[in-house]
mmCIF file of C-alpha atoms in Angstrom:
data_model
loop_
_atom_site.group_PDB
_atom_site.id
_atom_site.type_symbol
_atom_site.label_atom_id
_atom_site.label_comp_id
_atom_site.label_asym_id
_atom_site.label_seq_id
_atom_site.Cartn_x
_atom_site.Cartn_y
_atom_site.Cartn_z
ATOM 1 C CA UNK L 1 20.878 112.106 44.685
ATOM 2 C CA UNK L 2 21.405 109.536 41.944
ATOM 3 C CA UNK L 3 21.400 105.950 43.144
ATOM 4 C CA UNK L 4 24.629 104.008 42.828
ATOM 5 C CA UNK L 5 24.364 100.261 42.385
ATOM 6 C CA UNK L 6 27.663 99.733 44.174
ATOM 7 C CA UNK L 7 26.247 101.297 47.331
ATOM 8 C CA UNK L 8 23.532 98.650 47.605
ATOM 9 C CA UNK L 9 23.933 95.838 50.114
ATOM 10 C CA UNK L 10 24.632 92.318 48.866
ATOM 11 C CA UNK L 11 21.057 91.161 49.411
ATOM 12 C CA UNK L 12 19.514 94.189 47.724
ATOM 13 C CA UNK L 13 21.892 94.025 44.770
ATOM 14 C CA UNK L 14 20.998 90.364 44.255
ATOM 15 C CA UNK L 15 17.294 91.174 44.498
ATOM 16 C CA UNK L 16 17.659 93.942 41.929
ATOM 17 C CA UNK L 17 19.584 91.593 39.671
ATOM 18 C CA UNK L 18 16.770 89.041 39.925
ATOM 19 C CA UNK L 19 14.038 91.598 39.226
ATOM 20 C CA UNK L 20 12.406 92.488 35.930
ATOM 21 C CA UNK L 21 14.655 95.506 35.480
ATOM 22 C CA UNK L 22 17.189 96.298 32.767
ATOM 23 C CA UNK L 23 19.894 97.275 35.221
ATOM 24 C CA UNK L 24 21.800 95.818 36.881
ATOM 25 C CA UNK L 25 22.299 93.030 34.364
ATOM 26 C CA UNK L 26 24.952 90.618 33.216
ATOM 27 C CA UNK L 27 27.580 93.290 32.670
ATOM 28 C CA UNK L 28 27.296 94.749 36.161
ATOM 29 C CA UNK L 29 27.308 91.256 37.655
ATOM 30 C CA UNK L 30 30.452 90.403 35.672
ATOM 31 C CA UNK L 31 32.293 93.445 36.979
ATOM 32 C CA UNK L 32 31.279 92.701 40.552
ATOM 33 C CA UNK L 33 32.407 89.073 40.298
ATOM 34 C CA UNK L 34 35.755 90.239 38.908
ATOM 35 C CA UNK L 35 36.119 92.714 41.773
ATOM 36 C CA UNK L 36 35.491 89.922 44.284
ATOM 37 C CA UNK L 37 38.068 87.730 42.573
ATOM 38 C CA UNK L 38 40.818 90.327 42.673
ATOM 39 C CA UNK L 39 39.843 91.225 46.247
ATOM 40 C CA UNK L 40 40.881 87.700 47.211
ATOM 41 C CA UNK L 41 44.291 88.440 45.715
ATOM 42 C CA UNK L 42 44.588 91.408 48.069
ATOM 43 C CA UNK L 43 43.376 89.294 50.986
ATOM 44 C CA UNK L 44 46.093 86.709 50.370
ATOM 45 C CA UNK L 45 48.657 89.478 50.453
ATOM 46 C CA UNK L 46 47.216 91.054 53.594
ATOM 47 C CA UNK L 47 47.755 87.799 55.490
ATOM 48 C CA UNK L 48 51.320 87.524 54.133
ATOM 49 C CA UNK L 49 52.886 90.935 54.746
ATOM 50 C CA UNK L 50 54.500 91.286 58.134
ATOM 51 C CA UNK L 51 55.328 87.603 58.488
ATOM 52 C CA UNK L 52 59.015 86.867 58.996
ATOM 53 C CA UNK L 53 58.820 83.765 56.826
ATOM 54 C CA UNK L 54 57.821 85.880 53.807
ATOM 55 C CA UNK L 55 60.056 88.892 54.474
ATOM 56 C CA UNK L 56 62.039 88.320 51.271
ATOM 57 C CA UNK L 57 58.930 88.770 49.118
ATOM 58 C CA UNK L 58 57.136 91.379 51.215
ATOM 59 C CA UNK L 59 57.961 94.219 48.828
ATOM 60 C CA UNK L 60 56.604 92.233 45.885
ATOM 61 C CA UNK L 61 53.478 91.228 47.783
ATOM 62 C CA UNK L 62 52.825 94.854 48.764
ATOM 63 C CA UNK L 63 53.170 95.906 45.129
ATOM 64 C CA UNK L 64 50.766 93.178 43.999
ATOM 65 C CA UNK L 65 48.240 94.293 46.614
ATOM 66 C CA UNK L 66 48.455 97.898 45.471
ATOM 67 C CA UNK L 67 47.877 96.915 41.848
ATOM 68 C CA UNK L 68 45.053 94.553 42.834
ATOM 69 C CA UNK L 69 43.332 97.327 44.771
ATOM 70 C CA UNK L 70 43.552 99.564 41.703
ATOM 71 C CA UNK L 71 41.919 96.884 39.542
ATOM 72 C CA UNK L 72 39.207 96.300 42.132
ATOM 73 C CA UNK L 73 38.341 100.000 42.266
ATOM 74 C CA UNK L 74 38.202 100.151 38.477
ATOM 75 C CA UNK L 75 35.914 97.119 38.264
ATOM 76 C CA UNK L 76 33.573 98.679 40.816
ATOM 77 C CA UNK L 77 33.479 101.798 38.629
ATOM 78 C CA UNK L 78 32.639 99.587 35.665
ATOM 79 C CA UNK L 79 29.563 98.278 37.488
ATOM 80 C CA UNK L 80 28.222 101.820 37.300
ATOM 81 C CA UNK L 81 29.547 102.515 33.800
ATOM 82 C CA UNK L 82 27.880 99.407 32.425
ATOM 83 C CA UNK L 83 24.555 100.459 33.910
ATOM 84 C CA UNK L 84 24.822 104.060 32.701
ATOM 85 C CA UNK L 85 25.833 102.900 29.215
ATOM 86 C CA UNK L 86 22.575 100.992 28.874
ATOM 87 C CA UNK L 87 20.376 104.084 29.134
ATOM 88 C CA UNK L 88 21.509 105.853 25.927
ATOM 89 C CA UNK L 89 21.258 102.555 24.076
ATOM 90 C CA UNK L 90 17.625 102.129 25.126
ATOM 91 C CA UNK L 91 16.965 105.771 24.252
ATOM 92 C CA UNK L 92 18.418 105.195 20.791
ATOM 93 C CA UNK L 93 16.213 102.137 20.239
ATOM 94 C CA UNK L 94 13.212 104.225 21.314
ATOM 95 C CA UNK L 95 13.749 106.777 18.533
ATOM 96 C CA UNK L 96 11.172 106.587 15.733
ATOM 97 C CA UNK L 97 12.319 104.364 12.905
ATOM 98 C CA UNK L 98 11.870 107.214 10.437
ATOM 99 C CA UNK L 99 14.122 109.552 12.459
ATOM 100 C CA UNK L 100 17.128 110.230 10.193
ATOM 101 C CA UNK L 101 19.454 110.424 13.209
ATOM 102 C CA UNK L 102 18.424 106.999 14.524
ATOM 103 C CA UNK L 103 20.999 104.791 12.718
ATOM 104 C CA UNK L 104 23.969 106.959 13.698
ATOM 105 C CA UNK L 105 22.726 107.442 17.264
ATOM 106 C CA UNK L 106 22.075 103.726 17.680
ATOM 107 C CA UNK L 107 25.478 102.790 16.269
ATOM 108 C CA UNK L 108 27.319 105.166 18.610
ATOM 109 C CA UNK L 109 25.338 104.002 21.647
ATOM 110 C CA UNK L 110 26.004 100.349 20.787
ATOM 111 C CA UNK L 111 29.749 100.901 20.486
ATOM 112 C CA UNK L 112 29.702 102.741 23.801
ATOM 113 C CA UNK L 113 27.750 99.905 25.456
ATOM 114 C CA UNK L 114 30.420 97.424 24.347
ATOM 115 C CA UNK L 115 33.243 99.409 25.922
ATOM 116 C CA UNK L 116 32.389 98.825 29.586
ATOM 117 C CA UNK L 117 32.386 95.008 29.324
ATOM 118 C CA UNK L 118 35.513 95.124 27.175
ATOM 119 C CA UNK L 119 37.115 97.162 29.945
ATOM 120 C CA UNK L 120 36.061 94.495 32.439
ATOM 121 C CA UNK L 121 37.767 91.826 30.362
ATOM 122 C CA UNK L 122 40.972 93.854 30.300
ATOM 123 C CA UNK L 123 40.989 94.546 34.031
ATOM 124 C CA UNK L 124 40.267 90.908 34.870
ATOM 125 C CA UNK L 125 43.140 89.802 32.628
ATOM 126 C CA UNK L 126 45.423 92.082 34.628
ATOM 127 C CA UNK L 127 44.062 90.423 37.756
ATOM 128 C CA UNK L 128 45.011 86.970 36.463
ATOM 129 C CA UNK L 129 48.653 88.058 36.183
ATOM 130 C CA UNK L 130 48.629 89.326 39.767
ATOM 131 C CA UNK L 131 46.943 86.185 41.073
ATOM 132 C CA UNK L 132 49.612 84.065 39.384
ATOM 133 C CA UNK L 133 52.359 85.987 41.148
ATOM 134 C CA UNK L 134 50.508 86.087 44.461
ATOM 135 C CA UNK L 135 50.058 82.324 44.275
ATOM 136 C CA UNK L 136 53.835 81.934 44.181
ATOM 137 C CA UNK L 137 54.619 84.393 46.972
ATOM 138 C CA UNK L 138 51.796 84.492 49.488
ATOM 139 C CA UNK L 139 51.405 82.481 52.659
ATOM 140 C CA UNK L 140 50.703 78.828 51.874
ATOM 141 C CA UNK L 141 47.658 79.131 54.128
ATOM 142 C CA UNK L 142 46.077 81.485 51.575
ATOM 143 C CA UNK L 143 46.665 79.710 48.264
ATOM 144 C CA UNK L 144 43.123 78.317 48.282
ATOM 145 C CA UNK L 145 41.848 81.900 48.250
ATOM 146 C CA UNK L 146 44.098 82.655 45.295
ATOM 147 C CA UNK L 147 42.539 79.689 43.477
ATOM 148 C CA UNK L 148 39.049 80.950 44.297
ATOM 149 C CA UNK L 149 40.041 84.392 43.046
ATOM 150 C CA UNK L 150 41.335 82.935 39.800
ATOM 151 C CA UNK L 151 38.089 81.053 39.192
ATOM 152 C CA UNK L 152 35.962 84.108 39.917
ATOM 153 C CA UNK L 153 38.074 86.275 37.623
ATOM 154 C CA UNK L 154 37.908 83.622 34.905
ATOM 155 C CA UNK L 155 34.113 83.613 35.148
ATOM 156 C CA UNK L 156 34.055 87.404 34.993
ATOM 157 C CA UNK L 157 36.181 87.414 31.834
ATOM 158 C CA UNK L 158 33.890 84.968 30.074
ATOM 159 C CA UNK L 159 30.684 86.644 31.273
ATOM 160 C CA UNK L 160 31.879 90.126 30.324
ATOM 161 C CA UNK L 161 32.901 88.892 26.878
ATOM 162 C CA UNK L 162 29.301 87.801 26.234
ATOM 163 C CA UNK L 163 28.237 91.397 26.842
ATOM 164 C CA UNK L 164 30.830 92.599 24.349
ATOM 165 C CA UNK L 165 29.637 90.205 21.659
ATOM 166 C CA UNK L 166 25.929 90.890 22.137
ATOM 167 C CA UNK L 167 26.596 94.545 21.346
ATOM 168 C CA UNK L 168 29.038 94.095 18.470
ATOM 169 C CA UNK L 169 26.648 91.623 16.836
ATOM 170 C CA UNK L 170 24.236 94.469 16.098
ATOM 171 C CA UNK L 171 26.783 96.963 14.761
ATOM 172 C CA UNK L 172 26.375 98.029 11.139
ATOM 173 C CA UNK L 173 30.089 98.740 10.840
ATOM 174 C CA UNK L 174 31.249 95.140 10.644
ATOM 175 C CA UNK L 175 34.913 96.104 10.386
ATOM 176 C CA UNK L 176 34.725 97.882 13.732
ATOM 177 C CA UNK L 177 32.748 95.012 15.208
ATOM 178 C CA UNK L 178 35.408 92.542 14.112
ATOM 179 C CA UNK L 179 38.186 94.679 15.590
ATOM 180 C CA UNK L 180 36.451 94.803 18.954
ATOM 181 C CA UNK L 181 35.614 91.092 18.838
ATOM 182 C CA UNK L 182 39.177 90.170 17.887
ATOM 183 C CA UNK L 183 40.628 92.136 20.794
ATOM 184 C CA UNK L 184 38.194 90.479 23.186
ATOM 185 C CA UNK L 185 38.696 86.974 21.785
ATOM 186 C CA UNK L 186 42.476 87.144 22.106
ATOM 187 C CA UNK L 187 42.248 88.179 25.745
ATOM 188 C CA UNK L 188 39.640 85.539 26.571
ATOM 189 C CA UNK L 189 41.602 82.768 24.900
ATOM 190 C CA UNK L 190 44.837 83.520 26.744
ATOM 191 C CA UNK L 191 43.679 84.559 30.192
ATOM 192 C CA UNK L 192 40.829 82.134 30.764
ATOM 193 C CA UNK L 193 43.325 79.330 30.165
ATOM 194 C CA UNK L 194 45.850 80.932 32.520
ATOM 195 C CA UNK L 195 43.281 81.396 35.288
ATOM 196 C CA UNK L 196 42.089 77.807 34.935
ATOM 197 C CA UNK L 197 45.651 76.496 34.991
ATOM 198 C CA UNK L 198 46.481 78.496 38.113
ATOM 199 C CA UNK L 199 43.433 77.215 39.973
ATOM 200 C CA UNK L 200 43.966 73.649 38.795
ATOM 201 C CA UNK L 201 47.598 73.640 39.911
ATOM 202 C CA UNK L 202 46.709 75.011 43.331
ATOM 203 C CA UNK L 203 43.907 72.494 43.832
ATOM 204 C CA UNK L 204 46.221 69.693 42.723
ATOM 205 C CA UNK L 205 48.786 70.806 45.275
ATOM 206 C CA UNK L 206 46.192 71.029 48.033
ATOM 207 C CA UNK L 207 44.763 67.589 47.354
ATOM 208 C CA UNK L 208 48.231 66.090 47.022
ATOM 209 C CA UNK L 209 49.419 67.665 50.237
ATOM 210 C CA UNK L 210 51.873 69.911 48.418
ATOM 211 C CA UNK L 211 50.312 73.231 49.378
#
């Protein structure tokens, strides 16, 4: 049975991450951090639904939780996809330099390796939107968890983007590389700022007694 990184315990995953092994690496760690961030969005909702004080927004909170769960599941899948995408890339690099198929094989494997972290960026951006809404509607006792979720998701976006750029930097097709980079850059620029603003506003409210 093939080992799944996402079935490892926290301690073992961290040990594997620290080891001299190619996988898991920065991409898998990014996806896991994003999954933890959006899980906090779901947690905030779980402590809100069923409370009379928040009955007017219960339907919205339930919807947010459902969408957050979907993002979390996808990010967990991306932990595995990032790891599996590394193997064909290493196999392509291992081809003899005089193999006529090497350039095309390496190019295709590099593009494929960039897709998992780009997917992480996209999913984490979706999570930012949900965290913003959850921050407005959840129990005031849980807004600190929303802020923590926003900061984790922000970190995941930035970390995953590094794994996009390290792959596109070696592409021969510079036009394709620039298209991928541009898509990633636009998402990073908008959603990192939004996640930071959300967390900052919540922290400001907590410290000022407004939360």
